[in-house]
Every structure is written in C-alpha cells, then in structure tokens.
mmCIF file of C-alpha atoms in Angstrom:
data_model
loop_
_atom_site.group_PDB
_atom_site.id
_atom_site.type_symbol
_atom_site.label_atom_id
_atom_site.label_comp_id
_atom_site.label_asym_id
_atom_site.label_seq_id
_atom_site.Cartn_x
_atom_site.Cartn_y
_atom_site.Cartn_z
ATOM 1 C CA MET A 488 0.000 0.000 0.000
ATOM 2 C CA VAL A 489 1.145 3.518 -0.624
ATOM 3 C CA GLY A 490 0.186 6.627 1.244
ATOM 4 C CA GLY A 491 1.260 10.208 1.479
ATOM 5 C CA CYS A 492 1.430 10.616 5.247
ATOM 6 C CA VAL A 493 3.128 9.119 8.293
ATOM 7 C CA HIS A 494 0.989 6.883 10.502
ATOM 8 C CA HIS A 495 2.181 7.242 14.088
ATOM 9 C CA CYS A 496 -0.912 6.341 16.090
ATOM 10 C CA LYS A 497 -2.154 2.851 16.907
ATOM 11 C CA GLU A 498 -5.590 3.549 15.414
ATOM 12 C CA ALA A 499 -4.174 4.487 12.005
ATOM 13 C CA ARG A 500 -1.929 1.417 11.978
ATOM 14 C CA ALA A 501 -4.877 -0.810 12.904
ATOM 15 C CA ARG A 502 -6.942 0.607 10.008
ATOM 16 C CA LEU A 503 -4.105 -0.066 7.578
ATOM 17 C CA GLN A 504 -3.544 -3.596 8.894
ATOM 18 C CA ALA A 505 -7.253 -4.303 8.357
ATOM 19 C CA LEU A 506 -6.744 -3.546 4.644
ATOM 20 C CA GLY A 507 -4.306 -6.465 4.410
ATOM 21 C CA GLY A 508 -1.162 -4.682 3.237
ATOM 22 C CA ASP A 509 2.298 -5.798 4.280
ATOM 23 C CA ILE A 510 3.911 -2.353 4.321
ATOM 24 C CA VAL A 511 3.055 1.310 3.897
ATOM 25 C CA ASP A 512 5.355 3.086 1.471
ATOM 26 C CA MET A 513 5.134 6.875 1.423
ATOM 27 C CA GLU A 514 7.812 7.626 -1.169
ATOM 28 C CA SER A 515 6.233 5.541 -3.923
ATOM 29 C CA ALA A 516 2.942 7.403 -3.516
ATOM 30 C CA ALA A 517 4.538 10.487 -5.084
ATOM 31 C CA VAL A 518 5.844 8.509 -8.076
ATOM 32 C CA LEU A 519 2.459 6.869 -8.650
ATOM 33 C CA ASP A 520 0.661 10.206 -8.324
ATOM 34 C CA VAL A 521 2.838 11.830 -10.997
ATOM 35 C CA ALA A 522 2.449 8.826 -13.320
ATOM 36 C CA ARG A 523 -1.330 8.928 -12.881
ATOM 37 C CA ARG A 524 -1.462 12.662 -13.591
ATOM 38 C CA PHE A 525 0.365 12.091 -16.874
ATOM 39 C CA GLY A 526 -1.749 9.057 -17.781
ATOM 40 C CA LYS A 527 1.185 6.666 -17.454
ATOM 41 C CA GLY A 528 1.678 3.402 -15.631
ATOM 42 C CA ALA A 529 4.499 2.802 -13.201
ATOM 43 C CA TYR A 530 6.256 -0.165 -11.658
ATOM 44 C CA ILE A 531 7.863 0.371 -8.296
ATOM 45 C CA ILE A 532 10.241 -2.198 -6.860
ATOM 46 C CA ARG A 533 11.116 -1.570 -3.222
ATOM 47 C CA THR A 534 12.961 -3.508 -0.568
ATOM 48 C CA VAL A 535 12.012 -3.096 3.067
ATOM 49 C CA SER A 536 14.970 -3.526 5.384
ATOM 50 C CA ASP A 537 13.277 -2.866 8.718
ATOM 51 C CA GLY A 538 10.078 -1.824 10.401
ATOM 52 C CA ALA A 539 9.180 1.732 11.318
ATOM 53 C CA GLY A 540 11.416 2.730 14.213
ATOM 54 C CA ASP A 541 13.369 -0.543 14.101
ATOM 55 C CA ASP A 542 17.067 -0.902 13.405
ATOM 56 C CA SER A 543 18.019 -2.999 10.392
ATOM 57 C CA HIS A 544 19.766 -6.275 11.181
ATOM 58 C CA LEU A 545 21.820 -6.006 7.956
ATOM 59 C CA SER A 546 24.554 -3.537 7.095
ATOM 60 C CA TYR A 547 24.128 -1.305 4.051
ATOM 61 C CA THR A 548 26.645 -3.426 2.109
ATOM 62 C CA GLU A 549 24.789 -6.648 2.947
ATOM 63 C CA MET A 550 21.471 -5.067 2.033
ATOM 64 C CA VAL A 551 22.707 -3.890 -1.391
ATOM 65 C CA ALA A 552 23.371 -7.481 -2.463
ATOM 66 C CA VAL A 553 19.896 -8.587 -1.345
ATOM 67 C CA VAL A 554 18.233 -5.622 -3.056
ATOM 68 C CA ALA A 555 20.103 -6.167 -6.327
ATOM 69 C CA HIS A 556 19.187 -9.848 -6.431
ATOM 70 C CA ASN A 557 15.516 -9.333 -5.567
ATOM 71 C CA SER A 558 15.144 -6.407 -7.962
ATOM 72 C CA ALA A 559 16.646 -8.440 -10.807
ATOM 73 C CA LEU A 560 14.166 -11.251 -10.132
ATOM 74 C CA CYS A 561 11.272 -8.777 -10.224
ATOM 75 C CA VAL A 562 12.417 -7.223 -13.503
ATOM 76 C CA GLU A 563 12.935 -10.648 -15.105
ATOM 77 C CA ASP A 564 9.416 -11.669 -14.074
ATOM 78 C CA LEU A 565 7.936 -8.433 -15.417
ATOM 79 C CA LEU A 566 9.692 -8.854 -18.761
ATOM 80 C CA GLU A 567 8.649 -12.492 -19.087
ATOM 81 C CA ASN A 568 5.002 -11.668 -18.385
ATOM 82 C CA MET A 569 4.560 -8.500 -20.437
ATOM 83 C CA PRO A 570 1.803 -8.682 -23.049
#
C-alpha cells in the first residue's frame, strides 16, 4: 500500500492492517501520483529492510546485495510476463 502521510498512532496502523497490506510506502505514492497525472503506468520495486522505528539487522553493504538480487528477479518476471 502507498500513502502520502506518516501513521504514528495505533488507530491508524490498525486501520491499515485491516486492509491487508504488508507495508506502507510513502515515497512511492509520489511517483504513482505523478504517473497517474500524466496518464502513465508505473512499476515500483522496493525492498524493506526494517520496520518503522526498528534498526536494520543487515549492514548497508549486505542489504545492497539482497536488493540487487531481488530487484533483478522482479524485472525478469515483469519482462517475461509483459503482453
């Protein structure tokens, strides 16, 4: 799910959890909004390294390798399944 605001309170988080999303991504909301305004589609591939307020258990260097691998898999799948 994408959204344009930070959700700090328990009530807001509970409402979002009820929608069934795994994460809330604020940055991608801006990209999708611009694409929509110009009548274009957009693919956004993101990697979540930690929860809000949590410290990541991986270093930046370790995370880069994971992100590169997962992003490549996503792009390969998109290309294979394009109409």
